[in-house]
């Protein structure tokens, strides 16, 4: 079929074969199909959707458009993906937990963009730590330490980068088969057999409602099934940031406290549930999986894995034991309660934007960030406050962005007379 016939087929609600998708998307990636035809096809997909089989084939075509990591020499490989949130330092805790549990995490992670943070940026606040590792040392470290984490290579699913750039300018980003295939193409190309997805729901997340998040999770789990991988998803709350800290060094400090067994309840619970899910994917019963996941936080073995991982990638491990030495910006400004009552809402998007304007995030790819700035949520939803109590603390550098960050937090931290119902961290599970 020629390209106009393929566009027409989707426009009229038809189902593509794998060969047709390869012709369109593979051809586009090789520069043989022009932008304007792919844009028209993307809009047809947006309006007509894709069947689960088509979505899986699109994902495989995108995954196979570049390098496919071969992790077959590693045992029990697990990857984790979060659809992005505020204060989400889960990977820093979960990866060493999984390594301590005998699983292998050989993972590619991203940098932050807009109001969401990225694992690589957080780890780079540890002096010396580097996300650059060639393939062989990466595999060797994963084999020996149980965990290795690198930046995303340019050649990982290049079709995704090219398609995303078109989606961004053709109003076709928010389309479940396109989002699911975009995320999963990178996961399939990254090579892990088991993938645990943390699909965030709420103000600070890509998916604002539970129904939309459920549909996305189902699509991603189905892609995994078609591709012969073991994929499980948890739907988790992102109305409120996770834990108390947002900002790079501050989040590393909180992750380390969690690995020492002193983490905030919501963050600990999420990490334990994700680790539990990974163990269950490897045949461990639920109750035992939970005990084992809690155990590696209690006995220090996850912290030891994190220390070994930092050292293996050039980081100074003394920061793991003395996290107060990390660069935290010296400026402080407090947001205080203007009335007695309860914290009813801490809007994750406002907190994420506040970190961004303080200089802790980037608006455009490639911008430098300040690891030391951020926001501490001293009080979280459901907690009682009295007028004058500190509810949030801003860590700023020489006042940069302070006025705007204060406005954002004043608008995003809501107090009320009634104690609110606080949703559980896990909202649903799809597998
Ligand atoms: N994240 C991705 O990687 N791709 C999308 O399309 C949306 C979110």
XYZ file of N, CA and C in Angstrom, residues 44-253:
630
model
N -5.261 10.660 12.558
C -6.207 9.554 12.319
C -6.157 8.574 13.493
N -4.948 8.296 14.015
C -4.817 7.392 15.178
C -5.491 8.033 16.391
N -5.287 9.326 16.552
C -5.881 10.042 17.689
C -7.403 9.889 17.670
N -7.993 10.041 16.477
C -9.458 10.017 16.373
C -10.019 8.598 16.351
N -9.312 7.649 15.761
C -9.827 6.284 15.575
C -9.292 5.277 16.583
N -8.176 5.606 17.237
C -7.593 4.677 18.213
C -6.847 3.537 17.548
N -6.380 2.621 18.380
C -5.671 1.435 17.897
C -6.095 0.247 18.727
N -6.133 -0.935 18.125
C -6.432 -2.137 18.904
C -5.201 -2.472 19.760
N -5.381 -3.325 20.797
C -4.211 -3.709 21.610
C -3.098 -4.339 20.753
N -3.482 -5.138 19.773
C -2.449 -5.774 18.932
C -1.704 -4.733 18.103
N -2.443 -3.795 17.542
C -1.795 -2.729 16.767
C -0.864 -1.885 17.650
N -1.352 -1.569 18.873
C -0.545 -0.752 19.789
C 0.756 -1.478 20.123
N 0.636 -2.804 20.342
C 1.846 -3.585 20.661
C 2.789 -3.594 19.456
N 2.242 -3.738 18.242
C 3.114 -3.741 17.053
C 3.775 -2.378 16.851
N 3.014 -1.297 17.090
C 3.610 0.037 16.980
C 4.775 0.169 17.973
N 4.551 -0.334 19.190
C 5.583 -0.249 20.234
C 6.838 -1.007 19.814
N 6.645 -2.212 19.263
C 7.812 -3.010 18.863
C 8.557 -2.348 17.707
N 7.802 -1.792 16.755
C 8.462 -1.098 15.636
C 9.291 0.067 16.177
N 8.718 0.813 17.146
C 9.461 1.947 17.723
C 10.671 1.452 18.518
N 10.475 0.399 19.317
C 11.585 -0.137 20.123
C 12.727 -0.588 19.215
N 12.362 -1.246 18.115
C 13.393 -1.823 17.239
C 13.971 -0.791 16.263
N 13.556 0.473 16.392
C 14.089 1.501 15.487
C 15.513 1.910 15.878
N 15.984 1.474 17.066
C 17.347 1.833 17.508
C 17.967 0.657 18.234
N 18.880 0.965 19.169
C 19.552 -0.110 19.917
C 18.560 -0.846 20.810
N 18.708 -2.168 20.891
C 17.941 -2.956 21.858
C 18.975 -3.467 22.865
N 18.856 -3.041 24.142
C 19.810 -3.504 25.159
C 19.640 -5.007 25.351
N 20.735 -5.715 25.384
C 20.663 -7.150 25.623
C 21.055 -7.411 27.077
N 20.054 -7.704 27.903
C 20.326 -7.971 29.327
C 20.265 -9.469 29.619
N 20.354 -10.289 28.546
C 20.111 -11.720 28.738
C 21.178 -12.392 29.605
N 22.326 -11.716 29.819
C 23.351 -12.343 30.673
C 23.107 -12.010 32.153
N 22.084 -11.213 32.445
C 21.784 -10.866 33.839
C 20.589 -11.669 34.306
N 20.540 -11.944 35.606
C 19.391 -12.722 36.089
C 18.329 -11.804 36.718
N 17.082 -12.191 36.558
C 15.955 -11.509 37.212
C 15.984 -9.981 37.033
N 16.007 -9.547 35.790
C 16.095 -8.104 35.539
C 14.747 -7.420 35.747
N 14.800 -6.297 36.429
C 13.580 -5.527 36.709
C 13.829 -4.067 36.342
N 12.871 -3.460 35.680
C 12.919 -2.024 35.432
C 11.666 -1.436 36.080
N 11.772 -0.171 36.399
C 10.612 0.495 36.984
C 10.427 1.793 36.227
N 9.186 2.157 35.996
C 8.941 3.426 35.319
C 7.836 4.174 36.042
N 8.099 5.448 36.265
C 7.037 6.277 36.830
C 6.620 7.256 35.746
N 5.323 7.502 35.645
C 4.873 8.428 34.605
C 5.150 9.881 35.003
N 5.854 10.079 36.097
C 6.368 11.413 36.415
C 5.558 12.121 37.465
N 6.259 12.675 38.426
C 5.537 13.362 39.497
C 6.431 14.383 40.158
N 5.967 14.868 41.298
C 6.704 15.888 42.044
C 7.189 15.240 43.342
N 8.467 15.425 43.644
C 9.009 14.827 44.878
C 9.131 13.320 44.753
N 9.157 12.821 43.505
C 9.157 11.368 43.319
C 10.592 10.847 43.258
N 11.089 10.488 44.447
C 12.454 9.972 44.535
C 12.440 8.454 44.674
N 11.339 7.836 44.241
C 11.132 6.403 44.464
C 12.246 5.533 43.869
N 12.712 5.878 42.643
C 13.732 5.014 42.007
C 14.999 4.933 42.850
N 15.336 6.040 43.544
C 16.567 6.054 44.345
C 16.474 5.063 45.506
N 15.277 4.762 45.914
C 15.070 3.860 47.056
C 14.768 2.447 46.555
N 13.888 2.390 45.544
C 13.443 1.079 45.059
C 14.593 0.290 44.428
N 15.424 0.946 43.606
C 16.475 0.195 42.897
C 17.394 -0.530 43.886
N 17.928 0.160 44.926
C 18.769 -0.600 45.866
C 17.987 -1.628 46.680
N 16.696 -1.361 46.917
C 15.894 -2.387 47.616
C 15.845 -3.659 46.753
N 15.581 -3.478 45.445
C 15.472 -4.644 44.560
C 16.810 -5.371 44.474
N 17.910 -4.587 44.405
C 19.239 -5.221 44.350
C 19.467 -6.036 45.624
N 19.070 -5.472 46.770
C 19.253 -6.193 48.046
C 18.353 -7.428 48.121
N 17.276 -7.413 47.344
C 16.353 -8.558 47.331
C 16.792 -9.626 46.328
N 17.938 -9.412 45.674
C 18.463 -10.432 44.760
C 18.020 -10.257 43.321
N 17.321 -9.151 43.022
C 16.922 -8.889 41.642
C 17.981 -7.962 41.020
N 17.915 -7.757 39.719
C 18.927 -6.923 39.057
C 18.269 -5.736 38.379
N 18.760 -4.545 38.719
C 18.235 -3.332 38.094
C 19.335 -2.750 37.202
N 19.166 -2.877 35.894
C 20.113 -2.285 34.928
C 19.260 -1.324 34.128
N 19.304 -0.062 34.511
C 18.225 0.834 34.128
C 18.723 2.106 33.456
N 17.927 2.573 32.487
C 18.196 3.892 31.908
C 17.177 4.852 32.498
N 17.651 6.017 32.920
C 16.729 6.992 33.516
C 16.850 8.317 32.805
N 15.848 9.158 33.035
C 15.815 10.433 32.326
C 16.159 11.602 33.242
N 16.238 12.759 32.601
C 16.384 14.004 33.341
C 15.006 14.639 33.473
N 14.901 15.606 34.385
C 13.609 16.252 34.605
C 13.300 17.265 33.520
N 12.010 17.476 33.303
C 11.569 18.525 32.387
C 10.310 19.150 32.986
N 10.197 20.476 32.839
C 9.073 21.227 33.403
C 8.973 20.951 34.906
N 7.755 20.656 35.413
C 7.624 20.576 36.867
C 7.998 19.216 37.435
N 8.327 18.232 36.567
C 8.671 16.920 37.116
C 10.185 16.735 37.150
N 10.650 16.086 38.203
C 12.085 15.873 38.382
C 12.542 14.617 37.659
N 13.859 14.457 37.552
C 14.403 13.259 36.908
C 15.446 12.611 37.805
N 15.478 11.273 37.754
C 16.382 10.518 38.635
C 17.845 10.897 38.406
N 18.229 11.098 37.136
C 19.639 11.408 36.858
C 20.023 12.747 37.507
N 19.151 13.744 37.401
C 19.445 15.043 38.030
C 19.625 14.877 39.535
N 18.766 14.055 40.135
C 18.844 13.882 41.595
C 20.181 13.246 41.960
N 20.548 12.189 41.222
C 21.801 11.495 41.558
C 23.010 12.380 41.305
N 22.911 13.270 40.328
C 24.057 14.144 40.048
C 24.301 15.153 41.174
N 23.384 15.263 42.120
C 23.698 16.146 43.254
C 24.694 15.470 44.207
N 25.025 14.189 43.972
C 26.082 13.525 44.753
C 27.401 13.766 44.005
N 28.346 14.520 44.600
C 29.565 14.868 43.871
C 30.271 13.641 43.295
N 30.623 13.764 42.028
C 31.384 12.706 41.341
C 30.528 11.687 40.623
N 29.281 11.503 41.060
C 28.459 10.452 40.449
C 28.190 10.779 38.970
N 28.339 9.774 38.124
C 28.158 10.021 36.688
C 27.196 9.015 36.060
N 26.334 9.501 35.157
C 25.407 8.593 34.471
C 25.997 7.989 33.200
N 27.308 8.244 32.962
C 27.925 7.754 31.718
C 28.624 6.429 32.001
N 28.161 5.374 31.370
C 28.817 4.068 31.494
C 28.693 3.384 30.143
N 29.778 2.831 29.653
C 29.697 2.074 28.394
C 28.975 0.750 28.672
N 28.536 0.085 27.600
C 27.703 -1.120 27.758
C 28.336 -2.184 28.653
N 29.605 -2.526 28.405
C 30.208 -3.642 29.140
C 30.333 -3.331 30.643
N 30.919 -2.165 31.016
C 30.974 -1.848 32.459
C 29.588 -1.744 33.101
N 28.604 -1.288 32.318
C 27.217 -1.192 32.815
C 26.714 -2.588 33.202
N 26.927 -3.553 32.287
C 26.445 -4.920 32.560
C 27.227 -5.535 33.722
N 28.538 -5.265 33.743
C 29.359 -5.852 34.808
C 28.943 -5.305 36.179
N 28.709 -4.000 36.236
C 28.273 -3.407 37.515
C 26.921 -3.980 37.951
N 26.016 -4.126 36.980
C 24.699 -4.688 37.316
C 24.852 -6.103 37.862
N 25.774 -6.851 37.275
C 26.001 -8.236 37.715
C 26.591 -8.243 39.130
N 27.558 -7.343 39.389
C 28.277 -7.390 40.667
C 27.542 -6.674 41.805
N 26.964 -5.513 41.494
C 26.319 -4.722 42.566
C 24.814 -5.017 42.619
N 24.255 -5.455 41.468
C 22.804 -5.674 41.402
C 22.079 -4.443 40.905
N 22.836 -3.367 40.655
C 22.186 -2.142 40.182
C 23.161 -1.246 39.442
N 22.708 -0.736 38.294
C 23.483 0.233 37.512
C 22.466 1.139 36.839
N 22.791 2.420 36.791
C 21.815 3.386 36.280
C 22.497 4.372 35.343
N 22.049 4.436 34.118
C 22.696 5.340 33.158
C 21.667 6.275 32.534
N 22.160 7.341 31.900
C 21.282 8.254 31.173
C 20.790 7.562 29.915
N 19.684 8.059 29.396
C 19.087 7.415 28.225
C 19.947 7.667 26.986
N 20.333 6.596 26.286
C 21.177 6.802 25.101
C 20.327 7.388 23.977
N 20.988 8.150 23.115
C 20.257 8.802 22.019
C 19.649 7.778 21.089
N 20.253 6.592 21.063
C 19.786 5.619 20.095
C 18.737 4.670 20.649
N 18.185 5.018 21.805
C 17.131 4.187 22.371
C 15.800 4.633 21.755
N 15.170 3.750 21.015
C 13.879 4.038 20.374
C 13.846 5.426 19.709
N 14.735 5.682 18.739
C 14.743 7.016 18.119
C 13.404 7.374 17.467
N 12.641 6.356 17.036
C 11.333 6.646 16.436
C 10.452 7.392 17.429
N 10.606 7.078 18.713
C 9.770 7.745 19.726
C 10.063 9.235 19.787
N 11.348 9.586 19.813
C 11.720 11.007 19.877
C 11.166 11.762 18.669
N 11.282 11.140 17.507
C 10.819 11.809 16.282
C 9.293 11.941 16.262
N 8.612 10.859 16.651
C 7.134 10.918 16.660
C 6.646 11.904 17.717
N 7.329 11.898 18.897
C 6.874 12.790 19.974
C 6.969 14.253 19.529
N 8.049 14.577 18.813
C 8.224 15.965 18.350
C 7.061 16.362 17.421
N 6.592 15.431 16.617
C 5.437 15.724 15.743
C 4.140 15.805 16.549
N 3.992 14.879 17.498
C 2.772 14.889 18.333
C 2.640 16.213 19.075
N 3.787 16.696 19.534
C 3.816 17.916 20.325
C 3.251 19.115 19.554
N 3.405 19.121 18.234
C 2.962 20.284 17.446
C 1.722 19.966 16.611
N 1.106 18.800 16.838
C -0.102 18.467 16.058
C -1.279 18.089 16.975
N -1.192 18.476 18.247
C -2.276 18.207 19.208
C -2.619 16.720 19.281
N -1.586 15.871 19.266
C -1.837 14.425 19.345
C -1.043 13.769 20.484
N -0.679 14.572 21.487
C 0.070 13.972 22.610
C -0.852 13.122 23.481
N -2.017 13.681 23.855
C -2.837 12.988 24.862
C -3.736 11.923 24.240
N -3.109 10.871 23.770
C -3.803 9.780 23.084
C -3.235 8.484 23.645
N -4.086 7.667 24.270
C -3.584 6.518 25.042
C -2.668 5.587 24.231
N -3.056 5.117 23.027
C -2.122 4.208 22.334
C -0.778 4.866 22.015
N -0.804 6.184 21.770
C 0.459 6.866 21.455
C 1.304 7.068 22.715
N 0.676 7.383 23.846
C 1.433 7.537 25.093
C 1.984 6.169 25.522
N 1.093 5.154 25.491
C 1.502 3.821 25.968
C 2.647 3.280 25.111
N 2.552 3.444 23.790
C 3.619 2.912 22.929
C 4.897 3.713 23.108
N 4.769 5.016 23.356
C 5.949 5.857 23.561
C 6.708 5.396 24.809
N 5.995 5.251 25.916
C 6.652 4.838 27.167
C 7.209 3.421 27.027
N 6.370 2.516 26.514
C 6.777 1.106 26.507
C 7.853 0.803 25.465
N 7.947 1.609 24.387
C 9.011 1.343 23.396
C 10.375 1.491 24.080
N 10.494 2.498 24.956
C 11.780 2.713 25.629
C 12.031 1.601 26.650
N 10.947 1.131 27.289
C 11.114 0.045 28.280
C 11.493 -1.257 27.572
N 10.852 -1.558 26.435
C 11.182 -2.806 25.725
C 12.627 -2.736 25.218
N 13.024 -1.561 24.695
C 14.393 -1.429 24.173
C 15.418 -1.495 25.296
N 15.012 -1.135 26.524
C 15.948 -1.158 27.657
C 16.219 -2.572 28.153
N 15.403 -3.528 27.758
C 15.764 -4.934 27.908
C 15.297 -5.705 29.125
N 14.782 -5.061 30.186
C 14.435 -5.838 31.395
C 13.235 -6.754 31.123
N 13.242 -7.916 31.781
C 12.120 -8.842 31.567
C 10.879 -8.399 32.340
N 11.099 -7.901 33.561
C 9.965 -7.456 34.381
C 9.959 -5.931 34.436
N 8.797 -5.355 34.222
C 8.689 -3.895 34.285
C 7.564 -3.551 35.267
N 7.895 -2.758 36.289
C 6.882 -2.315 37.244
C 6.579 -0.849 36.925
N 5.320 -0.591 36.628
C 4.918 0.766 36.241
C 4.227 1.450 37.412
N 4.635 2.679 37.660
C 3.983 3.484 38.696
C 3.242 4.588 37.937
N 1.951 4.360 37.736
C 1.165 5.323 36.943
C 0.543 6.323 37.916
N 1.021 7.568 37.812
C 0.595 8.601 38.762
C -0.744 9.199 38.348
N -1.551 9.510 39.341
C -2.870 10.085 39.083
C -3.037 11.344 39.930
N -3.479 12.433 39.323
C -3.799 13.625 40.124
C -3.170 14.882 39.575
N -3.245 15.949 40.386
C -2.870 17.295 39.935
C -1.444 17.363 39.402
N -0.520 16.639 40.021
C 0.884 16.746 39.609
C 1.248 15.767 38.518
N 0.247 15.027 37.976
C 0.545 13.926 37.062
C 0.025 14.215 35.665
N 0.511 13.422 34.731
C 0.062 13.477 33.346
C -1.416 13.063 33.247
N -1.779 12.038 34.003
C -3.160 11.537 34.015
C -3.879 12.154 35.216
N -4.915 12.926 34.947
C -5.571 13.650 36.035
C -6.660 12.812 36.717
N -7.227 11.822 36.003
C -8.307 11.042 36.627
C -7.936 9.561 36.702
N -8.572 8.877 37.667
C -8.288 7.462 37.875
C -8.674 6.648 36.642
N -9.799 6.989 36.001
C -10.237 6.234 34.818
C -9.216 6.316 33.693
N -8.702 7.544 33.450
C -7.704 7.710 32.378
C -6.428 6.938 32.712
N -6.039 7.002 33.976
C -4.812 6.310 34.387
C -4.977 4.801 34.234
N -6.179 4.303 34.558
C -6.454 2.871 34.446
C -6.353 2.431 32.980
N -6.922 3.248 32.089
C -6.882 2.915 30.654
C -5.435 2.881 30.158
N -4.634 3.862 30.579
C -3.224 3.889 30.166
C -2.479 2.671 30.715
N -2.724 2.371 31.996
C -2.037 1.233 32.623
C -2.392 -0.062 31.902
N -3.677 -0.238 31.599
C -4.117 -1.455 30.893
C -3.394 -1.578 29.555
N -3.325 -0.451 28.813
C -2.685 -0.475 27.489
C -1.206 -0.871 27.627
N -0.529 -0.361 28.663
C 0.906 -0.657 28.803
C 1.134 -2.108 29.242
N 0.278 -2.594 30.140
C 0.411 -3.989 30.591
C 0.146 -4.933 29.409
N -0.844 -4.599 28.583
C -1.147 -5.438 27.412
C 0.009 -5.454 26.410
N 0.654 -4.309 26.222
C 1.825 -4.267 25.321
C 2.880 -5.252 25.840
N 3.113 -5.210 27.159
C 4.097 -6.118 27.760
C 3.737 -7.576 27.482
N 2.455 -7.904 27.623
C 2.021 -9.299 27.389
C 2.313 -9.696 25.942
N 1.938 -8.829 24.992
C 2.178 -9.132 23.578
C 3.669 -9.308 23.294
N 4.495 -8.564 24.025
C 5.942 -8.594 23.758
C 6.658 -9.654 24.600
N 5.901 -10.446 25.366
C 6.516 -11.514 26.159
C 7.239 -11.021 27.403
N 6.877 -9.828 27.890
C 7.497 -9.325 29.122
C 6.470 -9.408 30.253
N 6.967 -9.291 31.473
C 6.106 -9.353 32.633
C 5.910 -7.912 33.136
N 4.761 -7.339 32.856
C 4.539 -5.929 33.199
C 3.388 -5.821 34.194
N 3.606 -5.087 35.274
C 2.563 -4.855 36.277
C 2.502 -3.367 36.572
N 1.313 -2.877 36.861
C 1.186 -1.431 37.118
C 0.482 -1.175 38.444
N 0.974 -0.175 39.164
C 0.248 0.356 40.317
C -0.210 1.759 39.943
N -1.434 2.101 40.295
C -1.912 3.470 40.084
C -1.772 4.181 41.425
N -1.011 5.276 41.443
C -0.713 5.885 42.741
C -1.019 7.375 42.742
N -1.329 7.858 43.933
C -1.802 9.240 44.080
C -0.692 10.273 43.845
N -0.975 11.265 42.999
C -0.033 12.379 42.822
C -0.785 13.711 42.902
N -1.781 13.753 43.807
C -2.400 15.049 44.118
C -1.415 15.865 44.924
N -0.736 15.130 45.819
C 0.200 15.718 46.771
C 1.581 15.153 46.468
N 2.654 15.951 46.575
C 3.985 15.375 46.341
C 4.271 14.221 47.299
N 5.150 13.335 46.881
C 5.531 12.200 47.731
C 6.517 12.652 48.795
N 6.337 12.194 49.997
C 7.264 12.552 51.065
C 7.164 14.023 51.399
N 8.273 14.575 51.924
C 8.253 15.984 52.353
C 9.118 16.879 51.488
N 9.999 16.296 50.663
C 11.000 17.101 49.966
C 10.791 17.107 48.465
N 10.963 18.285 47.858
C 10.976 18.408 46.401
C 12.169 19.290 46.043
N 13.007 18.827 45.124
C 14.269 19.519 44.823
C 15.359 18.464 44.915
N 16.424 18.622 44.161
C 17.329 17.486 43.928
C 18.103 17.008 45.167
N 18.944 17.871 45.758
C 19.706 17.411 46.943
C 18.764 17.033 48.082
N 17.699 17.832 48.248
C 16.750 17.562 49.343
C 16.113 16.183 49.164
N 15.837 15.815 47.911
C 15.219 14.504 47.664
C 16.211 13.366 47.903
N 17.485 13.611 47.567
C 18.491 12.572 47.848
C 18.589 12.380 49.363
N 18.563 13.481 50.106
C 18.618 13.361 51.581
C 17.426 12.551 52.096
